[in-house]
Amino acid sequence: MAPPEGFVDLATAYKAPTGTFVSIIGVVVDVMPPSKLLKNNQWMFTFKLLDQRLQDSVNGSEGLTVRFFKDSESNLPQVREHGDVVLLRSIKMLPVNGVPMAVCNYQTRTQVFPAASIPNPSYSIAYQGTNRLQSLGAPADIDKLSLAEQAYVIQLKAELRQLEAKFANPLAEAVGKKRDAAPVGNAGPPEKKARHSTFGKKFQLVCETRHLKFADLCVQVVKKYSSQFGTCDLYVTDYTENRDTWYYAPPEEQDGKERDGDDYGYSKQPKRAWP
């Protein structure tokens, strides 16, 4: 289904020139909690949107990042969870660290459709007249919603229902042969626990994390490397393995290779073995 008049699909927005203003509609596939910036006391809120066109694209298939800055947390979009649909009018495309991002401005108007309020398309006939989907936003913005835009929200949600389950369970996407677990010190695997009730819905084990997807981790620091520029790299573990990260063998499995990229062992042997 093509976007309604005045809107573009997310793949088109992703490729738009810097500074372009676009109007877009997408399904939320990732959301970060709001945070307050110390330097200007503004609130920042980041989430990702996806539609079928962007999912099928070579670039941006993980979703288009959207970022809002507001003086008050109450003025941020009321995005609550994966599966919500967000309609954005006049948002600006800007590169952040070389990656396209949709950033709010004073013209941006936002409407959020909670996932639970969006019906199956088979019931959409009830919303072809004066009935409107439940949504969150300024009253003036809600009143702007056209029948074509509403129909697109319903259809988009239906198209990406399977995608929601895919993003909600990263382990379901794991591919390739599983590497045998290597012991790390005397520690065993993490015990089963009520993870979400303890750490929140975004908590994941290292083995579940995916590229470019936000997650909350609870880990133990193994090594620390500080630089002269004031930065610090932490090497951490929760005793699970992720096949997409560099494999650090325990001392008994050392094969002469050094740190990342030193396949021929030109650098000196580390002074201490990994715990």
mmCIF file of C-alpha atoms in Angstrom:
data_model
loop_
_atom_site.group_PDB
_atom_site.id
_atom_site.type_symbol
_atom_site.label_atom_id
_atom_site.label_comp_id
_atom_site.label_asym_id
_atom_site.label_seq_id
_atom_site.Cartn_x
_atom_site.Cartn_y
_atom_site.Cartn_z
ATOM 1 C CA MET A 1 0.000 0.000 0.000
ATOM 2 C CA ALA A 2 1.408 3.385 -1.016
ATOM 3 C CA PRO A 3 1.757 6.123 1.622
ATOM 4 C CA PRO A 4 -1.071 8.673 1.732
ATOM 5 C CA GLU A 5 -0.744 12.000 -0.070
ATOM 6 C CA GLY A 6 1.969 14.210 1.406
ATOM 7 C CA PHE A 7 3.853 11.269 2.980
ATOM 8 C CA VAL A 8 6.799 9.168 1.816
ATOM 9 C CA ASP A 9 7.798 5.646 2.791
ATOM 10 C CA LEU A 10 10.704 5.217 5.199
ATOM 11 C CA ALA A 11 13.103 3.937 2.520
ATOM 12 C CA THR A 12 12.608 7.179 0.586
ATOM 13 C CA ALA A 13 13.082 9.235 3.751
ATOM 14 C CA TYR A 14 16.252 7.286 4.607
ATOM 15 C CA LYS A 15 17.797 8.249 1.247
ATOM 16 C CA ALA A 16 16.563 11.865 1.274
ATOM 17 C CA PRO A 17 19.201 14.639 0.998
ATOM 18 C CA THR A 18 20.408 16.270 4.216
ATOM 19 C CA GLY A 19 18.017 18.930 5.455
ATOM 20 C CA THR A 20 14.963 17.516 3.670
ATOM 21 C CA PHE A 21 11.651 17.814 5.519
ATOM 22 C CA VAL A 22 9.516 14.682 5.218
ATOM 23 C CA SER A 23 6.254 13.328 6.585
ATOM 24 C CA ILE A 24 6.407 9.640 7.486
ATOM 25 C CA ILE A 25 4.502 6.815 9.191
ATOM 26 C CA GLY A 26 6.161 3.758 10.709
ATOM 27 C CA VAL A 27 5.912 0.977 13.259
ATOM 28 C CA VAL A 28 8.060 1.283 16.405
ATOM 29 C CA VAL A 29 10.666 -1.500 16.545
ATOM 30 C CA ASP A 30 12.943 -0.024 19.216
ATOM 31 C CA VAL A 31 12.616 2.661 21.862
ATOM 32 C CA MET A 32 15.035 4.190 24.363
ATOM 33 C CA PRO A 33 13.883 5.720 27.659
ATOM 34 C CA PRO A 34 13.941 9.540 27.673
ATOM 35 C CA SER A 35 17.117 11.073 29.102
ATOM 36 C CA LYS A 36 17.955 14.572 30.281
ATOM 37 C CA LEU A 37 20.976 16.276 28.713
ATOM 38 C CA LEU A 38 23.192 18.037 31.225
ATOM 39 C CA LYS A 39 24.593 20.643 28.845
ATOM 40 C CA ASN A 40 21.253 22.294 27.996
ATOM 41 C CA ASN A 41 18.722 20.645 30.345
ATOM 42 C CA GLN A 42 16.713 19.396 27.372
ATOM 43 C CA TRP A 43 15.073 16.001 27.248
ATOM 44 C CA MET A 44 16.129 13.618 24.469
ATOM 45 C CA PHE A 45 13.989 10.733 23.236
ATOM 46 C CA THR A 46 15.053 8.200 20.601
ATOM 47 C CA PHE A 47 13.127 5.431 18.873
ATOM 48 C CA LYS A 48 13.220 3.517 15.573
ATOM 49 C CA LEU A 49 10.525 3.166 12.923
ATOM 50 C CA LEU A 50 10.172 0.561 10.202
ATOM 51 C CA ASP A 51 7.897 -0.144 7.271
ATOM 52 C CA GLN A 52 7.897 -2.833 4.594
ATOM 53 C CA ARG A 53 9.905 -0.808 2.066
ATOM 54 C CA LEU A 54 12.683 0.005 4.516
ATOM 55 C CA GLN A 55 12.770 -3.557 5.840
ATOM 56 C CA ASP A 56 13.444 -4.786 2.286
ATOM 57 C CA SER A 57 16.164 -2.172 1.630
ATOM 58 C CA VAL A 58 19.894 -2.833 1.624
ATOM 59 C CA ASN A 59 20.528 0.121 3.960
ATOM 60 C CA GLY A 60 18.405 0.923 6.987
ATOM 61 C CA SER A 61 16.661 -2.431 7.280
ATOM 62 C CA GLU A 62 17.039 -2.215 11.085
ATOM 63 C CA GLY A 63 14.819 0.871 11.105
ATOM 64 C CA LEU A 64 14.995 4.654 10.757
ATOM 65 C CA THR A 65 16.158 6.364 13.952
ATOM 66 C CA VAL A 66 13.963 9.256 15.118
ATOM 67 C CA ARG A 67 15.163 11.707 17.764
ATOM 68 C CA PHE A 68 13.251 14.376 19.690
ATOM 69 C CA PHE A 69 14.545 17.189 21.894
ATOM 70 C CA LYS A 70 12.115 18.983 24.208
ATOM 71 C CA ASP A 71 12.356 21.284 27.226
ATOM 72 C CA SER A 72 9.923 19.109 29.178
ATOM 73 C CA GLU A 73 9.583 15.323 29.291
ATOM 74 C CA SER A 74 5.817 15.717 29.063
ATOM 75 C CA ASN A 75 6.189 17.249 25.591
ATOM 76 C CA LEU A 76 7.919 14.173 24.131
ATOM 77 C CA PRO A 77 5.959 11.794 21.866
ATOM 78 C CA GLN A 78 3.982 9.298 23.930
ATOM 79 C CA VAL A 79 5.554 6.199 22.407
ATOM 80 C CA ARG A 80 5.134 3.337 24.856
ATOM 81 C CA GLU A 81 6.168 0.046 23.277
ATOM 82 C CA HIS A 82 7.150 -1.964 20.215
ATOM 83 C CA GLY A 83 4.261 -2.143 17.756
ATOM 84 C CA ASP A 84 3.005 1.409 18.291
ATOM 85 C CA VAL A 85 2.560 3.293 15.016
ATOM 86 C CA VAL A 86 3.882 6.863 14.816
ATOM 87 C CA LEU A 87 2.824 9.512 12.299
ATOM 88 C CA LEU A 88 5.248 12.425 11.891
ATOM 89 C CA ARG A 89 4.612 15.531 9.828
ATOM 90 C CA SER A 90 7.509 17.783 8.716
ATOM 91 C CA ILE A 91 10.441 16.078 10.401
ATOM 92 C CA LYS A 92 13.971 16.899 9.207
ATOM 93 C CA MET A 93 16.465 14.350 7.849
ATOM 94 C CA LEU A 94 20.003 14.860 9.172
ATOM 95 C CA PRO A 95 23.100 12.609 9.230
ATOM 96 C CA VAL A 96 24.351 11.638 12.696
ATOM 97 C CA ASN A 97 27.745 9.886 12.638
ATOM 98 C CA GLY A 98 27.143 9.229 8.952
ATOM 99 C CA VAL A 99 23.768 7.518 9.504
ATOM 100 C CA PRO A 100 20.494 9.173 8.375
ATOM 101 C CA MET A 101 18.276 10.243 11.261
ATOM 102 C CA ALA A 102 14.912 12.002 11.474
ATOM 103 C CA VAL A 103 15.225 14.903 13.944
ATOM 104 C CA CYS A 104 12.357 17.003 15.246
ATOM 105 C CA ASN A 105 12.046 20.744 14.702
ATOM 106 C CA TYR A 106 9.503 23.406 15.616
ATOM 107 C CA GLN A 107 7.320 22.395 12.645
ATOM 108 C CA THR A 108 7.147 18.693 13.525
ATOM 109 C CA ARG A 109 3.720 17.336 14.452
ATOM 110 C CA THR A 110 3.388 13.920 16.089
ATOM 111 C CA GLN A 111 0.587 11.406 16.460
ATOM 112 C CA VAL A 112 1.076 8.050 18.223
ATOM 113 C CA PHE A 113 -1.287 5.105 17.713
ATOM 114 C CA PRO A 114 -0.905 2.583 20.582
ATOM 115 C CA ALA A 115 -0.475 -0.966 19.283
ATOM 116 C CA ALA A 116 -3.565 -2.205 21.143
ATOM 117 C CA SER A 117 -5.788 0.425 19.492
ATOM 118 C CA ILE A 118 -5.078 -0.614 15.893
ATOM 119 C CA PRO A 119 -7.575 -3.184 14.580
ATOM 120 C CA ASN A 120 -7.067 -5.986 12.108
ATOM 121 C CA PRO A 121 -7.786 -4.825 8.517
ATOM 122 C CA SER A 122 -10.853 -7.087 8.459
ATOM 123 C CA TYR A 123 -12.457 -4.670 10.954
ATOM 124 C CA SER A 124 -11.268 -1.509 9.171
ATOM 125 C CA ILE A 125 -14.719 -0.870 7.658
ATOM 126 C CA ALA A 126 -15.724 0.512 11.047
ATOM 127 C CA TYR A 127 -13.127 3.257 10.579
ATOM 128 C CA GLN A 128 -14.085 4.390 7.082
ATOM 129 C CA GLY A 129 -16.598 6.959 8.299
ATOM 130 C CA THR A 130 -16.466 9.338 11.222
ATOM 131 C CA ASN A 131 -14.839 6.882 13.651
ATOM 132 C CA ARG A 132 -11.202 7.578 14.437
ATOM 133 C CA LEU A 133 -8.490 5.357 15.847
ATOM 134 C CA GLN A 134 -7.441 6.090 19.403
ATOM 135 C CA SER A 135 -4.248 8.143 19.269
ATOM 136 C CA LEU A 136 -2.025 10.331 21.417
ATOM 137 C CA GLY A 137 -0.987 13.842 20.448
ATOM 138 C CA ALA A 138 -2.096 17.447 20.399
ATOM 139 C CA PRO A 139 -5.861 17.772 19.685
ATOM 140 C CA ALA A 140 -5.203 19.885 16.584
ATOM 141 C CA ASP A 141 -2.866 17.199 15.189
ATOM 142 C CA ILE A 142 -5.338 14.403 15.942
ATOM 143 C CA ASP A 143 -8.113 16.266 14.121
ATOM 144 C CA LYS A 144 -5.887 16.509 11.009
ATOM 145 C CA LEU A 145 -5.914 12.726 10.483
ATOM 146 C CA SER A 146 -7.481 11.823 7.138
ATOM 147 C CA LEU A 147 -9.251 8.581 6.238
ATOM 148 C CA ALA A 148 -6.392 7.685 3.879
ATOM 149 C CA GLU A 149 -3.818 8.187 6.641
ATOM 150 C CA GLN A 150 -5.894 6.127 9.060
ATOM 151 C CA ALA A 151 -6.245 3.296 6.537
ATOM 152 C CA TYR A 152 -2.476 3.336 5.986
ATOM 153 C CA VAL A 153 -1.849 3.028 9.746
ATOM 154 C CA ILE A 154 -4.105 -0.042 9.912
ATOM 155 C CA GLN A 155 -2.535 -1.674 6.847
ATOM 156 C CA LEU A 156 1.041 -0.914 7.934
ATOM 157 C CA LYS A 157 0.441 -2.479 11.333
ATOM 158 C CA ALA A 158 -0.931 -5.625 9.688
ATOM 159 C CA GLU A 159 2.033 -5.908 7.297
ATOM 160 C CA LEU A 160 4.556 -5.777 10.118
ATOM 161 C CA ARG A 161 2.858 -7.955 12.755
ATOM 162 C CA GLN A 162 5.315 -10.779 12.077
ATOM 163 C CA LEU A 163 8.186 -8.296 12.171
ATOM 164 C CA GLU A 164 7.262 -7.271 15.737
ATOM 165 C CA ALA A 165 7.717 -10.845 16.948
ATOM 166 C CA LYS A 166 11.054 -11.033 15.142
ATOM 167 C CA PHE A 167 12.383 -7.897 16.881
ATOM 168 C CA ALA A 168 10.934 -8.867 20.249
ATOM 169 C CA ASN A 169 12.906 -12.138 20.270
ATOM 170 C CA PRO A 170 16.448 -11.632 18.921
ATOM 171 C CA LEU A 171 17.337 -15.276 19.591
ATOM 172 C CA ALA A 172 14.859 -16.339 16.927
ATOM 173 C CA GLU A 173 17.124 -14.703 14.317
ATOM 174 C CA ALA A 174 20.297 -16.523 15.302
ATOM 175 C CA VAL A 175 21.917 -18.187 12.304
ATOM 176 C CA GLY A 176 24.944 -20.330 11.656
ATOM 177 C CA LYS A 177 26.504 -23.073 13.706
ATOM 178 C CA LYS A 178 26.621 -22.503 17.449
ATOM 179 C CA ARG A 179 30.118 -22.301 18.842
ATOM 180 C CA ASP A 180 30.915 -24.583 21.757
ATOM 181 C CA ALA A 181 30.916 -22.721 25.032
ATOM 182 C CA ALA A 182 34.356 -22.011 26.465
ATOM 183 C CA PRO A 183 34.792 -21.851 30.236
ATOM 184 C CA VAL A 184 35.714 -18.471 31.688
ATOM 185 C CA GLY A 185 37.487 -18.906 35.000
ATOM 186 C CA ASN A 186 35.484 -20.911 37.507
ATOM 187 C CA ALA A 187 32.205 -19.217 36.737
ATOM 188 C CA GLY A 188 29.245 -21.138 35.422
ATOM 189 C CA PRO A 189 26.383 -20.066 33.175
ATOM 190 C CA PRO A 190 23.881 -17.515 34.478
ATOM 191 C CA GLU A 191 21.084 -18.976 36.511
ATOM 192 C CA LYS A 192 17.515 -18.726 35.312
ATOM 193 C CA LYS A 193 15.738 -15.781 36.866
ATOM 194 C CA ALA A 194 12.745 -13.493 36.476
ATOM 195 C CA ARG A 195 14.765 -11.293 34.141
ATOM 196 C CA HIS A 196 12.195 -8.745 33.016
ATOM 197 C CA SER A 197 10.718 -8.196 36.463
ATOM 198 C CA THR A 198 14.227 -7.604 37.816
ATOM 199 C CA PHE A 199 15.882 -5.527 35.079
ATOM 200 C CA GLY A 200 13.063 -4.280 32.827
ATOM 201 C CA LYS A 201 11.814 -5.213 29.362
ATOM 202 C CA LYS A 202 14.937 -4.081 27.495
ATOM 203 C CA PHE A 203 17.265 -6.338 29.482
ATOM 204 C CA GLN A 204 19.163 -8.894 27.390
ATOM 205 C CA LEU A 205 22.009 -11.335 27.806
ATOM 206 C CA VAL A 206 25.118 -10.712 25.714
ATOM 207 C CA CYS A 207 24.207 -13.732 23.567
ATOM 208 C CA GLU A 208 20.904 -12.025 22.646
ATOM 209 C CA THR A 209 22.231 -8.615 21.620
ATOM 210 C CA ARG A 210 22.094 -7.529 17.987
ATOM 211 C CA HIS A 211 23.920 -4.927 15.910
ATOM 212 C CA LEU A 212 22.432 -1.401 16.163
ATOM 213 C CA LYS A 213 19.754 -2.477 18.660
ATOM 214 C CA PHE A 214 19.543 -0.868 22.090
ATOM 215 C CA ALA A 215 19.704 -3.141 25.134
ATOM 216 C CA ASP A 216 20.215 -3.039 28.888
ATOM 217 C CA LEU A 217 23.009 -5.333 30.113
ATOM 218 C CA CYS A 218 24.166 -6.560 33.518
ATOM 219 C CA VAL A 219 27.809 -7.617 33.164
ATOM 220 C CA GLN A 220 31.098 -8.172 34.973
ATOM 221 C CA VAL A 221 34.162 -6.149 33.966
ATOM 222 C CA VAL A 222 37.019 -8.410 32.789
ATOM 223 C CA LYS A 223 39.525 -5.876 31.432
ATOM 224 C CA LYS A 224 39.830 -2.105 31.204
ATOM 225 C CA TYR A 225 41.864 -0.112 28.660
ATOM 226 C CA SER A 226 42.241 3.647 29.172
ATOM 227 C CA SER A 227 43.598 6.019 26.533
ATOM 228 C CA GLN A 228 45.472 9.322 26.658
ATOM 229 C CA PHE A 229 42.356 11.029 25.301
ATOM 230 C CA GLY A 230 40.282 10.280 28.391
ATOM 231 C CA THR A 231 38.266 7.433 26.878
ATOM 232 C CA CYS A 232 37.992 3.969 28.340
ATOM 233 C CA ASP A 233 37.171 0.609 26.736
ATOM 234 C CA LEU A 234 35.597 -1.985 29.000
ATOM 235 C CA TYR A 235 35.731 -5.682 28.172
ATOM 236 C CA VAL A 236 32.786 -7.294 29.925
ATOM 237 C CA THR A 237 30.998 -10.624 30.163
ATOM 238 C CA ASP A 238 27.866 -12.237 31.542
ATOM 239 C CA TYR A 239 29.268 -15.691 30.703
ATOM 240 C CA THR A 240 27.164 -16.120 27.563
ATOM 241 C CA GLU A 241 28.558 -16.069 24.016
ATOM 242 C CA ASN A 242 27.525 -14.022 21.023
ATOM 243 C CA ARG A 243 28.694 -15.308 17.631
ATOM 244 C CA ASP A 244 28.748 -11.778 16.199
ATOM 245 C CA THR A 245 31.484 -10.582 18.565
ATOM 246 C CA TRP A 246 35.206 -11.301 18.702
ATOM 247 C CA TYR A 247 35.969 -14.589 20.425
ATOM 248 C CA TYR A 248 38.448 -14.291 23.306
ATOM 249 C CA ALA A 249 39.698 -17.765 24.123
ATOM 250 C CA PRO A 250 40.557 -18.684 27.714
ATOM 251 C CA PRO A 251 44.295 -19.207 28.438
ATOM 252 C CA GLU A 252 44.166 -22.952 27.854
ATOM 253 C CA GLU A 253 42.903 -22.357 24.301
ATOM 254 C CA GLN A 254 45.443 -19.689 23.286
ATOM 255 C CA ASP A 255 46.736 -20.380 19.793
ATOM 256 C CA GLY A 256 49.260 -17.575 19.412
ATOM 257 C CA LYS A 257 46.828 -14.955 18.151
ATOM 258 C CA GLU A 258 46.663 -11.620 19.861
ATOM 259 C CA ARG A 259 43.983 -8.971 20.095
ATOM 260 C CA ASP A 260 41.530 -8.140 17.301
ATOM 261 C CA GLY A 261 43.145 -7.962 13.858
ATOM 262 C CA ASP A 262 46.598 -9.292 14.841
ATOM 263 C CA ASP A 263 46.314 -12.628 13.044
ATOM 264 C CA TYR A 264 50.084 -12.967 12.612
ATOM 265 C CA GLY A 265 51.053 -12.199 16.197
ATOM 266 C CA TYR A 266 53.158 -9.115 15.509
ATOM 267 C CA SER A 267 52.231 -7.518 18.818
ATOM 268 C CA LYS A 268 53.743 -8.654 22.081
ATOM 269 C CA GLN A 269 52.208 -11.356 24.216
ATOM 270 C CA PRO A 270 49.817 -9.882 26.816
ATOM 271 C CA LYS A 271 51.322 -9.601 30.251
ATOM 272 C CA ARG A 272 48.362 -11.225 32.003
ATOM 273 C CA ALA A 273 46.005 -13.956 30.850
ATOM 274 C CA TRP A 274 42.306 -13.274 30.704
ATOM 275 C CA PRO A 275 40.547 -14.366 33.911
#
